[in-house]
Amino acid sequence: AVEQAQVAISITDLNANILYANPAFERVTGYRLEDILGLNEAHLSDRKTPSIVYKTLWGRLSQKKPWTGMLVNRRENGERYLAEVTIAPVLNQEGEASYYLGMHRDVTEVYHLEQKVKSQKALIESVVDAEPVVIALLDESGKVILDNQEYKKLVGDLRSREPVDIFLAAIQDELGERWSTLK
Ligand code: FAD
């Protein structure tokens, strides 16, 4: 299962020297197994991850707890990638850590897409906020998922009653039977 997994898996000694890596590890990092075995996991670092992240990582491992986070890594060809990493201690029968198990996947593209969505959302919000009219975007259940400053002012004026509920009730009254066909 580990050999066929799509996630890069490695097993290290307690100093993070690599003892085993699966084929996905070779694919993600670009290193061939024979070249990476025996090297320290620090070899993957792009030296851009803040040291506090590593301190937290090793702090968790020294408490025999797993750690999950993001590390900036570098492939064998020098290409930088963002890795979502989980590292867990492998405990022996005495409850002491004897190995570390590392699992990581390249989330660079997902990260870039998330950043794009965030900046587009910020752009839409700033445009909507600048409008001098009340704007609210609702989801299918009628919950407000985006509003502007004018709408927020209305919420304040109505003392936290949701203005959209009042609008919808008024429209429903006005439309009568036609409301259900519109919905
Ligand atoms: P380090 O010399 O490692 O020091 C960084 C900090 O970690 C210091 O505070 C140091 O005291 C502490 N520390 C280091 N080794 C130990 C130890 N054995 N016990 C307790 N504390 C320690 N790093 C990546 O950048 N990318 C990865 O993909 C990655 N995968 C890993 C997978 C596994 C299974 C493990 C165990 C570690 C992994 N690491 C990874 C962490 C890596 O081993 C290095 O700690 C990290 O890259 C920083 O290296 P460094 O040489 O800059 O600093």
Short mmCIF file of C-alpha atoms and ligand atoms in Angstrom, two decimals:
data_model
loop_
_atom_site.label_atom_id
_atom_site.label_comp_id
_atom_site.label_asym_id
_atom_site.label_seq_id
_atom_site.Cartn_x
_atom_site.Cartn_y
_atom_site.Cartn_z
CA ALA A 1 0.00 0.00 0.00
CA VAL A 2 2.85 2.38 0.90
CA GLU A 3 4.68 1.57 -2.34
CA GLN A 4 1.57 2.39 -4.37
CA ALA A 5 0.46 5.43 -2.37
CA GLN A 6 0.23 8.76 -4.22
CA VAL A 7 1.59 10.60 -1.19
CA ALA A 8 5.37 10.82 -0.68
CA ILE A 9 6.28 8.64 2.30
CA SER A 10 9.64 8.35 4.03
CA ILE A 11 10.92 6.71 7.20
CA THR A 12 13.86 8.23 9.03
CA ASP A 13 16.01 7.59 12.07
CA LEU A 14 15.70 9.96 15.04
CA ASN A 15 18.02 12.48 13.35
CA ALA A 16 15.81 12.62 10.23
CA ASN A 17 18.25 10.62 8.09
CA ILE A 18 16.23 8.85 5.40
CA LEU A 19 16.06 5.04 5.72
CA TYR A 20 13.20 4.38 3.33
CA ALA A 21 11.25 6.30 0.70
CA ASN A 22 8.41 5.18 -1.56
CA PRO A 23 8.14 5.73 -5.35
CA ALA A 24 5.84 8.77 -4.83
CA PHE A 25 8.65 10.35 -2.77
CA GLU A 26 10.95 9.94 -5.77
CA ARG A 27 8.31 11.46 -8.07
CA VAL A 28 7.57 14.46 -5.83
CA THR A 29 11.17 15.28 -4.88
CA GLY A 30 12.81 14.20 -8.14
CA TYR A 31 15.51 12.31 -6.17
CA ARG A 32 16.25 8.70 -7.03
CA LEU A 33 16.04 6.35 -4.08
CA GLU A 34 19.73 5.39 -4.26
CA ASP A 35 20.71 9.09 -4.10
CA ILE A 36 18.43 10.11 -1.24
CA LEU A 37 18.86 7.16 1.14
CA GLY A 38 21.07 8.12 4.09
CA LEU A 39 20.66 11.85 3.47
CA ASN A 40 18.93 14.09 5.99
CA GLU A 41 15.41 15.34 5.26
CA ALA A 42 16.90 18.85 5.58
CA HIS A 43 18.27 18.15 2.09
CA LEU A 44 14.75 18.84 0.79
CA SER A 45 14.60 22.27 2.41
CA ASP A 46 14.62 25.36 0.22
CA ARG A 47 15.90 27.30 3.28
CA LYS A 48 12.84 29.56 3.06
CA THR A 49 10.81 27.97 5.88
CA PRO A 50 11.02 30.14 9.05
CA SER A 51 13.09 28.40 11.76
CA ILE A 52 10.18 28.71 14.23
CA VAL A 53 8.32 26.16 12.05
CA TYR A 54 11.13 23.62 12.51
CA LYS A 55 11.29 24.36 16.23
CA THR A 56 7.55 23.67 16.52
CA LEU A 57 7.92 20.50 14.40
CA TRP A 58 10.73 19.10 16.57
CA GLY A 59 8.97 20.28 19.73
CA ARG A 60 5.94 18.14 18.83
CA LEU A 61 8.10 15.14 17.87
CA SER A 62 10.05 15.33 21.14
CA GLN A 63 6.68 15.07 22.93
CA LYS A 64 6.00 11.95 20.81
CA LYS A 65 3.20 13.76 19.02
CA PRO A 66 2.62 14.11 15.27
CA TRP A 67 3.07 17.44 13.47
CA THR A 68 1.34 18.73 10.35
CA GLY A 69 2.29 21.89 8.50
CA MET A 70 3.68 23.53 5.40
CA LEU A 71 7.35 23.47 4.41
CA VAL A 72 9.02 25.13 1.45
CA ASN A 73 10.95 22.38 -0.31
CA ARG A 74 13.22 22.14 -3.32
CA ARG A 75 13.25 19.32 -5.86
CA GLU A 76 16.41 17.70 -7.16
CA ASN A 77 16.20 19.96 -10.25
CA GLY A 78 16.13 23.07 -8.02
CA GLU A 79 12.42 23.76 -8.47
CA ARG A 80 10.76 25.12 -5.35
CA TYR A 81 7.48 23.61 -4.13
CA LEU A 82 5.19 23.95 -1.16
CA ALA A 83 4.82 20.70 0.76
CA GLU A 84 1.98 19.85 3.10
CA VAL A 85 3.80 17.60 5.53
CA THR A 86 2.77 15.25 8.33
CA ILE A 87 5.47 13.74 10.51
CA ALA A 88 4.70 11.19 13.19
CA PRO A 89 6.93 9.29 15.61
CA VAL A 90 6.86 5.50 15.33
CA LEU A 91 6.84 4.24 18.91
CA ASN A 92 8.32 0.93 20.08
CA GLN A 93 6.81 -1.38 22.71
CA GLU A 94 8.34 0.73 25.49
CA GLY A 95 6.57 3.78 24.07
CA GLU A 96 9.83 5.36 22.89
CA ALA A 97 10.23 6.84 19.41
CA SER A 98 12.38 4.59 17.23
CA TYR A 99 11.69 6.12 13.79
CA TYR A 100 9.90 9.04 12.23
CA LEU A 101 7.34 8.59 9.51
CA GLY A 102 7.04 11.48 7.05
CA MET A 103 4.25 11.99 4.54
CA HIS A 104 4.05 14.90 2.17
CA ARG A 105 2.37 16.13 -0.98
CA ASP A 106 3.00 19.02 -3.31
CA VAL A 107 0.29 21.64 -2.71
CA THR A 108 1.90 24.48 -4.71
CA GLU A 109 -0.89 24.61 -7.29
CA VAL A 110 -3.67 24.39 -4.69
CA TYR A 111 -1.95 27.19 -2.73
CA HIS A 112 -1.72 29.43 -5.81
CA LEU A 113 -5.38 28.80 -6.65
CA GLU A 114 -6.39 29.60 -3.05
CA GLN A 115 -4.40 32.85 -3.20
CA LYS A 116 -6.07 33.74 -6.51
CA VAL A 117 -9.55 33.09 -5.10
CA LYS A 118 -8.69 35.15 -1.98
CA SER A 119 -7.44 38.12 -3.99
CA GLN A 120 -10.45 37.94 -6.34
CA LYS A 121 -12.76 37.86 -3.32
CA ALA A 122 -10.94 40.87 -1.82
CA LEU A 123 -11.30 42.70 -5.15
CA ILE A 124 -15.03 41.94 -5.39
CA GLU A 125 -15.51 42.99 -1.75
CA SER A 126 -13.74 46.31 -2.27
CA VAL A 127 -15.84 47.08 -5.39
CA VAL A 128 -19.06 46.06 -3.65
CA ASP A 129 -18.09 48.05 -0.53
CA ALA A 130 -17.59 51.22 -2.56
CA GLU A 131 -21.17 51.10 -3.92
CA PRO A 132 -23.53 53.60 -2.22
CA VAL A 133 -26.43 51.09 -2.30
CA VAL A 134 -27.25 48.10 -0.11
CA ILE A 135 -25.83 44.87 -1.58
CA ALA A 136 -26.10 41.35 -0.16
CA LEU A 137 -25.39 38.07 -1.88
CA LEU A 138 -27.29 35.06 -0.54
CA ASP A 139 -26.69 31.34 -0.85
CA GLU A 140 -29.51 28.93 -1.73
CA SER A 141 -30.64 28.72 1.88
CA GLY A 142 -30.94 32.51 2.12
CA LYS A 143 -27.79 32.98 4.21
CA VAL A 144 -25.78 36.15 3.51
CA ILE A 145 -22.39 35.15 2.07
CA LEU A 146 -21.24 38.58 0.90
CA ASP A 147 -22.44 42.05 1.90
CA ASN A 148 -21.23 45.63 1.74
CA GLN A 149 -20.83 48.53 4.17
CA GLU A 150 -24.30 49.90 3.37
CA TYR A 151 -25.83 46.53 4.25
CA LYS A 152 -23.82 46.41 7.50
CA LYS A 153 -25.11 49.90 8.39
CA LEU A 154 -28.64 48.59 7.89
CA VAL A 155 -27.92 45.66 10.23
CA GLY A 156 -26.81 48.23 12.83
CA ASP A 157 -29.92 50.37 12.27
CA LEU A 158 -32.19 47.34 12.61
CA ARG A 159 -30.36 46.30 15.79
CA SER A 160 -29.00 42.99 14.45
CA ARG A 161 -32.20 41.88 12.76
CA GLU A 162 -31.16 40.44 9.40
CA PRO A 163 -32.38 43.01 6.80
CA VAL A 164 -32.44 40.36 4.11
CA ASP A 165 -35.16 38.42 5.98
CA ILE A 166 -37.32 41.56 6.01
CA PHE A 167 -36.69 42.17 2.29
CA LEU A 168 -37.44 38.57 1.36
CA ALA A 169 -40.65 38.54 3.42
CA ALA A 170 -41.74 41.79 1.72
CA ILE A 171 -40.99 40.42 -1.77
CA GLN A 172 -42.77 37.18 -0.92
CA ASP A 173 -45.85 39.18 0.18
CA GLU A 174 -45.75 41.23 -2.99
CA LEU A 175 -45.39 38.27 -5.33
CA GLY A 176 -47.81 35.90 -3.59
CA GLU A 177 -48.22 32.71 -5.70
CA ARG A 178 -45.47 33.73 -8.13
CA TRP A 179 -42.85 33.52 -5.35
CA SER A 180 -42.66 29.71 -5.41
CA THR A 181 -42.13 29.62 -9.19
CA LEU A 182 -39.31 32.18 -8.84
CA LYS A 183 -37.59 30.17 -6.14
P1 FAD B 1 18.16 21.69 11.93
O1 FAD B 1 19.63 21.45 12.24
O2 FAD B 1 17.37 20.49 11.59
O3 FAD B 1 17.53 22.48 13.16
C1 FAD B 1 16.21 23.04 13.11
C2 FAD B 1 15.58 22.96 14.48
O4 FAD B 1 15.20 21.61 14.72
C3 FAD B 1 16.50 23.35 15.63
O5 FAD B 1 15.74 24.01 16.62
C4 FAD B 1 17.04 22.01 16.13
O6 FAD B 1 17.39 22.05 17.50
C5 FAD B 1 15.85 21.10 15.91
N1 FAD B 1 16.24 19.71 15.65
C6 FAD B 1 16.87 19.25 14.55
N2 FAD B 1 17.07 17.91 14.64
C7 FAD B 1 16.55 17.54 15.82
C8 FAD B 1 16.42 16.28 16.50
N3 FAD B 1 16.89 15.14 15.95
N4 FAD B 1 15.79 16.25 17.69
C9 FAD B 1 15.31 17.39 18.25
N5 FAD B 1 15.39 18.61 17.66
C10 FAD B 1 16.01 18.68 16.48
N6 FAD B 1 12.38 19.57 6.52
C11 FAD B 1 12.14 20.17 5.34
O7 FAD B 1 12.56 21.31 5.12
N7 FAD B 1 11.39 19.54 4.37
C12 FAD B 1 10.88 18.30 4.54
O8 FAD B 1 10.21 17.78 3.65
C13 FAD B 1 11.13 17.65 5.78
N8 FAD B 1 10.66 16.40 6.01
C14 FAD B 1 10.95 15.79 7.20
C15 FAD B 1 10.50 14.48 7.40
C16 FAD B 1 10.79 13.81 8.58
C17 FAD B 1 10.26 12.41 8.76
C18 FAD B 1 11.53 14.47 9.61
C19 FAD B 1 11.82 13.77 10.90
C20 FAD B 1 11.99 15.76 9.42
C21 FAD B 1 11.72 16.45 8.22
N9 FAD B 1 12.16 17.74 7.97
C22 FAD B 1 11.90 18.35 6.76
C23 FAD B 1 12.91 18.50 9.00
C24 FAD B 1 14.40 18.40 8.75
O9 FAD B 1 14.91 17.23 9.34
C25 FAD B 1 15.17 19.60 9.35
O10 FAD B 1 14.92 19.75 10.72
C26 FAD B 1 14.77 20.91 8.65
O11 FAD B 1 14.86 20.78 7.25
C27 FAD B 1 15.68 22.08 9.12
O12 FAD B 1 16.99 21.77 8.82
P2 FAD B 1 18.18 22.69 9.30
O13 FAD B 1 19.46 22.01 8.91
O14 FAD B 1 17.96 24.09 8.79
O15 FAD B 1 18.04 22.82 10.83
#
